[in-house]
C-alpha cells in the first residue's frame, strides 16, 4: 500500500486579454474620400494613437482612443453622405431649372 492519495490538479485559466479595435482602415478611407471638416484625418490620428497604445500593452488607453476614432468616423461618414445627397439634390434642381428656362 502506498501512503499517497489521488492527485488533484487545478488549472486557473487566465482572463482573456481584450483586443481593442483601432479602426485604422475606416479612418484612412474617411480621410481620403469622406473628410468633412477634417474629421476623417482627426479620426486617423486617433486610430494611430490607439494602435500605438495597443502595441504598448495599454488596453485601457487603446480602447479610449479607439472609441474616439470610431465616433469621429461615424460623424465623418454621416456628414459626408448627407453632404453628397444634398449636393446631388441641389444639382438636380439646378439642372431642372435650366431645362425649364430654355
Short mmCIF file of N, CA, C and O in Angstrom, two decimals:
data_model
loop_
_atom_site.label_atom_id
_atom_site.label_comp_id
_atom_site.label_asym_id
_atom_site.label_seq_id
_atom_site.Cartn_x
_atom_site.Cartn_y
_atom_site.Cartn_z
N UNK A 1 0.84 -1.17 0.00
CA UNK A 1 0.00 0.00 0.00
C UNK A 1 0.89 1.23 0.00
O UNK A 1 1.92 1.28 0.62
N UNK A 2 0.40 2.24 -0.70
CA UNK A 2 1.16 3.50 -0.77
C UNK A 2 0.53 4.51 0.16
O UNK A 2 -0.67 4.49 0.43
N UNK A 3 1.33 5.44 0.59
CA UNK A 3 0.85 6.48 1.51
C UNK A 3 0.31 7.68 0.76
O UNK A 3 -0.17 8.62 1.37
N UNK A 4 0.39 7.67 -0.55
CA UNK A 4 -0.05 8.84 -1.32
C UNK A 4 -1.47 8.62 -1.82
O UNK A 4 -1.82 7.56 -2.31
N UNK A 5 -2.28 9.66 -1.72
CA UNK A 5 -3.65 9.60 -2.21
C UNK A 5 -3.73 10.08 -3.66
O UNK A 5 -2.71 10.34 -4.29
N UNK A 6 -4.92 10.19 -4.16
CA UNK A 6 -5.07 10.67 -5.53
C UNK A 6 -4.60 12.12 -5.67
O UNK A 6 -4.74 12.92 -4.76
N UNK A 7 -4.02 12.43 -6.81
CA UNK A 7 -3.53 13.77 -7.06
C UNK A 7 -4.64 14.62 -7.67
O UNK A 7 -5.30 14.20 -8.62
N UNK A 8 -4.82 15.79 -7.11
CA UNK A 8 -5.83 16.72 -7.61
C UNK A 8 -5.09 17.90 -8.23
O UNK A 8 -4.28 18.55 -7.58
N UNK A 9 -5.36 18.13 -9.49
CA UNK A 9 -4.76 19.29 -10.15
C UNK A 9 -5.85 20.28 -10.52
O UNK A 9 -6.96 19.89 -10.89
N UNK A 10 -5.53 21.49 -10.37
CA UNK A 10 -6.47 22.54 -10.77
C UNK A 10 -5.77 23.48 -11.74
O UNK A 10 -4.57 23.74 -11.61
N UNK A 11 -6.53 23.95 -12.68
CA UNK A 11 -5.99 24.84 -13.68
C UNK A 11 -6.78 26.13 -13.65
O UNK A 11 -8.00 26.12 -13.79
N UNK A 12 -6.09 27.21 -13.46
CA UNK A 12 -6.73 28.52 -13.47
C UNK A 12 -6.50 29.13 -14.83
O UNK A 12 -5.36 29.37 -15.24
N UNK A 13 -7.60 29.34 -15.54
CA UNK A 13 -7.49 29.90 -16.88
C UNK A 13 -7.34 31.41 -16.76
O UNK A 13 -8.14 32.06 -16.09
N UNK A 14 -6.33 31.97 -17.41
CA UNK A 14 -6.16 33.42 -17.31
C UNK A 14 -7.28 34.16 -18.02
O UNK A 14 -7.91 33.64 -18.95
N UNK A 15 -7.52 35.38 -17.57
CA UNK A 15 -8.55 36.21 -18.19
C UNK A 15 -8.14 36.52 -19.62
O UNK A 15 -6.98 36.81 -19.89
N UNK A 16 -9.07 36.47 -20.53
CA UNK A 16 -8.72 36.81 -21.92
C UNK A 16 -8.36 38.29 -22.02
O UNK A 16 -9.02 39.14 -21.44
N UNK A 17 -7.32 38.56 -22.76
CA UNK A 17 -6.90 39.94 -22.96
C UNK A 17 -7.77 40.55 -24.04
O UNK A 17 -7.90 40.00 -25.13
N UNK A 18 -8.38 41.67 -23.71
CA UNK A 18 -9.21 42.33 -24.70
C UNK A 18 -8.33 42.95 -25.76
O UNK A 18 -7.26 43.47 -25.48
N UNK A 19 -8.78 42.87 -26.97
CA UNK A 19 -8.05 43.44 -28.09
C UNK A 19 -8.88 44.60 -28.65
O UNK A 19 -9.73 44.39 -29.52
N UNK A 20 -8.66 45.81 -28.15
CA UNK A 20 -9.48 46.94 -28.60
C UNK A 20 -9.25 47.24 -30.07
O UNK A 20 -8.15 47.09 -30.59
N UNK A 21 -10.31 47.63 -30.73
CA UNK A 21 -10.22 47.95 -32.15
C UNK A 21 -9.64 49.35 -32.33
O UNK A 21 -9.86 50.24 -31.51
N UNK A 22 -8.93 49.53 -33.45
CA UNK A 22 -8.34 50.83 -33.70
C UNK A 22 -8.92 51.54 -34.92
O UNK A 22 -8.71 52.73 -35.09
N UNK A 23 -9.65 50.85 -35.79
CA UNK A 23 -10.39 51.43 -36.91
C UNK A 23 -9.48 52.20 -37.88
O UNK A 23 -9.87 53.23 -38.42
N UNK A 24 -8.26 51.73 -38.11
CA UNK A 24 -7.32 52.44 -38.97
C UNK A 24 -7.80 52.46 -40.42
O UNK A 24 -7.74 53.50 -41.09
N UNK A 25 -8.28 51.34 -40.93
CA UNK A 25 -8.71 51.30 -42.33
C UNK A 25 -9.91 52.21 -42.59
O UNK A 25 -9.97 52.92 -43.60
N UNK A 26 -10.86 52.19 -41.67
CA UNK A 26 -12.04 53.05 -41.80
C UNK A 26 -11.62 54.51 -41.74
O UNK A 26 -12.11 55.34 -42.51
N UNK A 27 -10.70 54.84 -40.85
CA UNK A 27 -10.21 56.21 -40.73
C UNK A 27 -9.46 56.63 -41.98
O UNK A 27 -9.59 57.77 -42.44
N UNK A 28 -8.67 55.72 -42.54
CA UNK A 28 -7.95 56.03 -43.77
C UNK A 28 -8.92 56.29 -44.92
O UNK A 28 -8.75 57.24 -45.68
N UNK A 29 -9.96 55.46 -45.02
CA UNK A 29 -10.98 55.66 -46.05
C UNK A 29 -11.64 57.03 -45.88
O UNK A 29 -11.80 57.78 -46.85
N UNK A 30 -12.03 57.35 -44.66
CA UNK A 30 -12.70 58.63 -44.42
C UNK A 30 -11.76 59.81 -44.67
O UNK A 30 -12.20 60.85 -45.16
N UNK A 31 -10.49 59.67 -44.35
CA UNK A 31 -9.58 60.79 -44.58
C UNK A 31 -9.31 60.99 -46.07
O UNK A 31 -9.02 62.11 -46.51
N UNK A 32 -9.40 59.94 -46.87
CA UNK A 32 -9.17 60.07 -48.31
C UNK A 32 -10.42 60.48 -49.08
O UNK A 32 -10.36 61.33 -49.97
N UNK A 33 -11.57 59.91 -48.75
CA UNK A 33 -12.76 60.08 -49.58
C UNK A 33 -13.89 60.85 -48.92
O UNK A 33 -14.78 61.34 -49.61
N UNK A 34 -13.91 60.92 -47.62
CA UNK A 34 -15.06 61.48 -46.92
C UNK A 34 -14.53 62.26 -45.72
O UNK A 34 -14.54 61.76 -44.60
N UNK A 35 -14.08 63.48 -45.98
CA UNK A 35 -13.34 64.21 -44.95
C UNK A 35 -13.95 65.58 -44.66
O UNK A 35 -13.27 66.60 -44.78
N UNK A 36 -15.23 65.65 -44.25
CA UNK A 36 -15.79 66.96 -43.94
C UNK A 36 -15.20 67.50 -42.63
O UNK A 36 -15.07 66.79 -41.64
N UNK A 37 -14.83 68.76 -42.66
CA UNK A 37 -14.25 69.44 -41.50
C UNK A 37 -13.02 68.72 -40.96
O UNK A 37 -12.73 68.79 -39.77
N UNK A 38 -12.32 67.99 -41.81
CA UNK A 38 -11.12 67.22 -41.45
C UNK A 38 -11.38 66.17 -40.37
O UNK A 38 -10.46 65.75 -39.66
N UNK A 39 -12.62 65.73 -40.23
CA UNK A 39 -12.94 64.71 -39.23
C UNK A 39 -12.29 63.38 -39.54
O UNK A 39 -11.88 62.65 -38.64
N UNK A 40 -12.18 63.04 -40.82
CA UNK A 40 -11.53 61.79 -41.20
C UNK A 40 -10.06 61.78 -40.82
O UNK A 40 -9.53 60.77 -40.36
N UNK A 41 -9.38 62.91 -41.03
CA UNK A 41 -7.97 62.99 -40.67
C UNK A 41 -7.78 62.92 -39.16
O UNK A 41 -6.87 62.24 -38.67
N UNK A 42 -8.64 63.59 -38.41
CA UNK A 42 -8.55 63.55 -36.94
C UNK A 42 -8.82 62.12 -36.45
O UNK A 42 -8.17 61.64 -35.53
N UNK A 43 -9.78 61.44 -37.09
CA UNK A 43 -10.04 60.04 -36.73
C UNK A 43 -8.83 59.17 -37.03
O UNK A 43 -8.52 58.26 -36.26
N UNK A 44 -8.13 59.46 -38.12
CA UNK A 44 -6.93 58.70 -38.45
C UNK A 44 -5.85 58.91 -37.38
O UNK A 44 -5.16 57.96 -36.99
N UNK A 45 -5.73 60.12 -36.89
CA UNK A 45 -4.75 60.40 -35.82
C UNK A 45 -5.10 59.58 -34.57
O UNK A 45 -4.22 58.95 -33.97
N UNK A 46 -6.36 59.58 -34.18
CA UNK A 46 -6.77 58.82 -33.00
C UNK A 46 -6.62 57.31 -33.23
O UNK A 46 -6.31 56.57 -32.30
N UNK A 47 -6.83 56.85 -34.45
CA UNK A 47 -6.66 55.44 -34.75
C UNK A 47 -5.20 55.02 -34.61
O UNK A 47 -4.90 53.94 -34.08
N UNK A 48 -4.30 55.87 -35.09
CA UNK A 48 -2.88 55.56 -34.96
C UNK A 48 -2.46 55.57 -33.49
O UNK A 48 -1.69 54.72 -33.03
N UNK A 49 -3.01 56.52 -32.72
CA UNK A 49 -2.72 56.53 -31.28
C UNK A 49 -3.24 55.26 -30.61
O UNK A 49 -2.57 54.70 -29.72
N UNK A 50 -4.42 54.80 -31.02
CA UNK A 50 -4.97 53.56 -30.45
C UNK A 50 -4.09 52.37 -30.78
O UNK A 50 -3.84 51.51 -29.94
N UNK A 51 -3.59 52.32 -32.02
CA UNK A 51 -2.72 51.22 -32.41
C UNK A 51 -1.40 51.27 -31.64
O UNK A 51 -0.88 50.25 -31.20
N UNK A 52 -0.87 52.48 -31.43
CA UNK A 52 0.37 52.61 -30.64
C UNK A 52 0.17 52.14 -29.21
O UNK A 52 1.02 51.46 -28.64
N UNK A 53 -0.96 52.50 -28.61
CA UNK A 53 -1.24 52.07 -27.23
C UNK A 53 -1.47 50.56 -27.16
O UNK A 53 -1.13 49.93 -26.16
N UNK A 54 -2.05 49.99 -28.22
CA UNK A 54 -2.26 48.55 -28.24
C UNK A 54 -0.92 47.83 -28.29
O UNK A 54 -0.71 46.83 -27.62
N UNK A 55 0.01 48.35 -29.08
CA UNK A 55 1.34 47.76 -29.16
C UNK A 55 2.09 47.93 -27.84
O UNK A 55 2.85 47.05 -27.42
N UNK A 56 1.84 49.05 -27.15
CA UNK A 56 2.49 49.32 -25.87
C UNK A 56 1.83 48.59 -24.71
O UNK A 56 2.15 48.86 -23.55
N UNK A 57 0.90 47.68 -24.99
CA UNK A 57 0.22 46.87 -23.97
C UNK A 57 -0.56 47.74 -22.97
O UNK A 57 -0.54 47.49 -21.77
N UNK A 58 -1.25 48.77 -23.47
CA UNK A 58 -2.10 49.62 -22.64
C UNK A 58 -3.51 49.56 -23.20
O UNK A 58 -3.94 50.44 -23.94
N UNK A 59 -4.27 48.49 -22.87
CA UNK A 59 -5.58 48.31 -23.49
C UNK A 59 -6.61 49.36 -23.09
O UNK A 59 -7.51 49.67 -23.86
N UNK A 60 -6.48 49.95 -21.90
CA UNK A 60 -7.45 50.97 -21.48
C UNK A 60 -7.32 52.22 -22.35
O UNK A 60 -8.33 52.75 -22.84
N UNK A 61 -6.11 52.69 -22.54
CA UNK A 61 -5.90 53.87 -23.38
C UNK A 61 -6.21 53.56 -24.83
O UNK A 61 -6.79 54.39 -25.55
N UNK A 62 -5.86 52.36 -25.29
CA UNK A 62 -6.16 51.97 -26.67
C UNK A 62 -7.67 51.94 -26.91
O UNK A 62 -8.15 52.36 -27.96
N UNK A 63 -8.41 51.45 -25.93
CA UNK A 63 -9.86 51.42 -26.05
C UNK A 63 -10.44 52.82 -26.10
O UNK A 63 -11.36 53.09 -26.89
N UNK A 64 -9.91 53.73 -25.29
CA UNK A 64 -10.40 55.11 -25.28
C UNK A 64 -10.13 55.79 -26.63
O UNK A 64 -11.02 56.42 -27.20
N UNK A 65 -8.90 55.67 -27.12
CA UNK A 65 -8.57 56.27 -28.41
C UNK A 65 -9.37 55.61 -29.53
O UNK A 65 -9.82 56.29 -30.46
N UNK A 66 -9.55 54.31 -29.47
CA UNK A 66 -10.33 53.60 -30.49
C UNK A 66 -11.78 54.04 -30.50
O UNK A 66 -12.38 54.19 -31.57
N UNK A 67 -12.35 54.22 -29.32
CA UNK A 67 -13.75 54.67 -29.23
C UNK A 67 -13.90 56.07 -29.81
O UNK A 67 -14.85 56.37 -30.54
N UNK A 68 -12.92 56.95 -29.52
CA UNK A 68 -12.96 58.30 -30.08
C UNK A 68 -12.84 58.26 -31.60
O UNK A 68 -13.55 58.97 -32.31
N UNK A 69 -11.95 57.41 -32.11
CA UNK A 69 -11.79 57.28 -33.56
C UNK A 69 -13.08 56.76 -34.19
O UNK A 69 -13.49 57.22 -35.27
N UNK A 70 -13.73 55.82 -33.53
CA UNK A 70 -14.99 55.28 -34.04
C UNK A 70 -16.06 56.37 -34.14
O UNK A 70 -16.74 56.50 -35.16
N UNK A 71 -16.19 57.18 -33.09
CA UNK A 71 -17.20 58.25 -33.09
C UNK A 71 -16.88 59.30 -34.15
O UNK A 71 -17.80 59.80 -34.83
N UNK A 72 -15.61 59.64 -34.32
CA UNK A 72 -15.24 60.59 -35.35
C UNK A 72 -15.49 60.02 -36.74
O UNK A 72 -15.92 60.74 -37.65
N UNK A 73 -15.25 58.73 -36.93
CA UNK A 73 -15.52 58.08 -38.22
C UNK A 73 -17.01 58.08 -38.53
O UNK A 73 -17.41 58.31 -39.67
N UNK A 74 -17.82 57.81 -37.53
CA UNK A 74 -19.27 57.83 -37.73
C UNK A 74 -19.73 59.23 -38.13
O UNK A 74 -20.52 59.40 -39.06
N UNK A 75 -19.21 60.24 -37.44
CA UNK A 75 -19.58 61.63 -37.76
C UNK A 75 -19.11 62.01 -39.16
O UNK A 75 -19.86 62.62 -39.93
N UNK A 76 -17.88 61.64 -39.50
CA UNK A 76 -17.35 61.99 -40.83
C UNK A 76 -18.14 61.30 -41.93
O UNK A 76 -18.50 61.94 -42.93
N UNK A 77 -18.43 60.03 -41.76
CA UNK A 77 -19.17 59.30 -42.78
C UNK A 77 -20.60 59.82 -42.91
O UNK A 77 -21.10 60.00 -44.03
N UNK A 78 -21.24 60.10 -41.79
CA UNK A 78 -22.61 60.62 -41.82
C UNK A 78 -22.67 61.98 -42.51
O UNK A 78 -23.51 62.22 -43.38
N UNK A 79 -21.76 62.88 -42.12
CA UNK A 79 -21.74 64.20 -42.75
C UNK A 79 -21.39 64.12 -44.23
O UNK A 79 -21.94 64.86 -45.05
N UNK A 80 -20.49 63.21 -44.57
CA UNK A 80 -20.14 63.04 -45.98
C UNK A 80 -21.30 62.53 -46.81
O UNK A 80 -21.53 63.01 -47.93
N UNK A 81 -22.04 61.56 -46.28
CA UNK A 81 -23.19 61.02 -47.01
C UNK A 81 -24.29 62.07 -47.14
O UNK A 81 -24.85 62.26 -48.22
N UNK A 82 -24.58 62.77 -46.04
CA UNK A 82 -25.61 63.81 -46.08
C UNK A 82 -25.20 64.92 -47.04
O UNK A 82 -26.02 65.42 -47.83
N UNK A 83 -23.94 65.33 -46.99
CA UNK A 83 -23.46 66.37 -47.90
C UNK A 83 -23.55 65.95 -49.36
O UNK A 83 -23.91 66.75 -50.22
N UNK A 84 -23.22 64.70 -49.64
CA UNK A 84 -23.30 64.20 -51.01
C UNK A 84 -24.75 64.17 -51.49
O UNK A 84 -25.04 64.56 -52.63
N UNK A 85 -25.66 63.74 -50.64
CA UNK A 85 -27.08 63.72 -51.01
C UNK A 85 -27.59 65.12 -51.26
O UNK A 85 -28.30 65.38 -52.25
N UNK A 86 -27.22 66.06 -50.40
CA UNK A 86 -27.65 67.45 -50.59
C UNK A 86 -27.08 68.01 -51.89
O UNK A 86 -27.79 68.70 -52.65
N UNK A 87 -25.83 67.71 -52.18
CA UNK A 87 -25.22 68.18 -53.43
C UNK A 87 -25.93 67.61 -54.64
O UNK A 87 -26.21 68.34 -55.62
N UNK A 88 -26.28 66.34 -54.62
CA UNK A 88 -26.99 65.73 -55.75
C UNK A 88 -28.36 66.36 -55.92
O UNK A 88 -28.79 66.66 -57.05
N UNK A 89 -29.08 66.61 -54.83
CA UNK A 89 -30.40 67.23 -54.91
C UNK A 89 -30.30 68.65 -55.45
O UNK A 89 -31.08 69.06 -56.33
N UNK A 90 -29.32 69.42 -54.98
CA UNK A 90 -29.16 70.80 -55.46
C UNK A 90 -28.81 70.80 -56.94
O UNK A 90 -29.35 71.61 -57.71
N UNK A 91 -27.92 69.92 -57.37
CA UNK A 91 -27.58 69.86 -58.79
C UNK A 91 -28.77 69.44 -59.64
O UNK A 91 -28.96 69.96 -60.75
N UNK A 92 -29.58 68.51 -59.16
CA UNK A 92 -30.76 68.08 -59.91
C UNK A 92 -31.76 69.21 -60.03
O UNK A 92 -32.33 69.44 -61.11
N UNK A 93 -31.98 69.95 -58.96
CA UNK A 93 -32.92 71.07 -59.01
C UNK A 93 -32.38 72.16 -59.94
O UNK A 93 -33.12 72.73 -60.75
N UNK A 94 -31.09 72.44 -59.86
CA UNK A 94 -30.48 73.44 -60.74
C UNK A 94 -30.59 73.02 -62.20
O UNK A 94 -30.92 73.84 -63.07
N UNK A 95 -30.32 71.75 -62.49
CA UNK A 95 -30.42 71.25 -63.87
C UNK A 95 -31.85 71.35 -64.38
O UNK A 95 -32.09 71.73 -65.52
N UNK A 96 -32.82 71.02 -63.53
CA UNK A 96 -34.23 71.13 -63.94
C UNK A 96 -34.61 72.58 -64.20
O UNK A 96 -35.37 72.87 -65.13
N UNK A 97 -34.12 73.51 -63.40
CA UNK A 97 -34.42 74.93 -63.63
C UNK A 97 -33.80 75.41 -64.93
O UNK A 97 -34.41 76.22 -65.65
N UNK A 98 -32.62 74.93 -65.27
CA UNK A 98 -32.00 75.31 -66.54
C UNK A 98 -32.79 74.74 -67.71
O UNK A 98 -32.94 75.41 -68.75
N UNK A 99 -33.27 73.52 -67.58
CA UNK A 99 -34.04 72.90 -68.66
C UNK A 99 -35.38 73.60 -68.87
O UNK A 99 -35.84 73.76 -70.00
N UNK A 100 -36.02 74.02 -67.80
CA UNK A 100 -37.33 74.67 -67.90
C UNK A 100 -37.16 76.05 -68.54
O UNK A 100 -37.99 76.47 -69.35
N UNK A 101 -36.12 76.77 -68.25
CA UNK A 101 -35.91 78.12 -68.79
C UNK A 101 -35.56 78.11 -70.27
O UNK A 101 -35.83 79.06 -70.97
N UNK A 102 -34.94 77.06 -70.74
CA UNK A 102 -34.54 77.08 -72.15
C UNK A 102 -35.53 76.44 -73.07
O UNK A 102 -36.62 76.21 -72.95
#
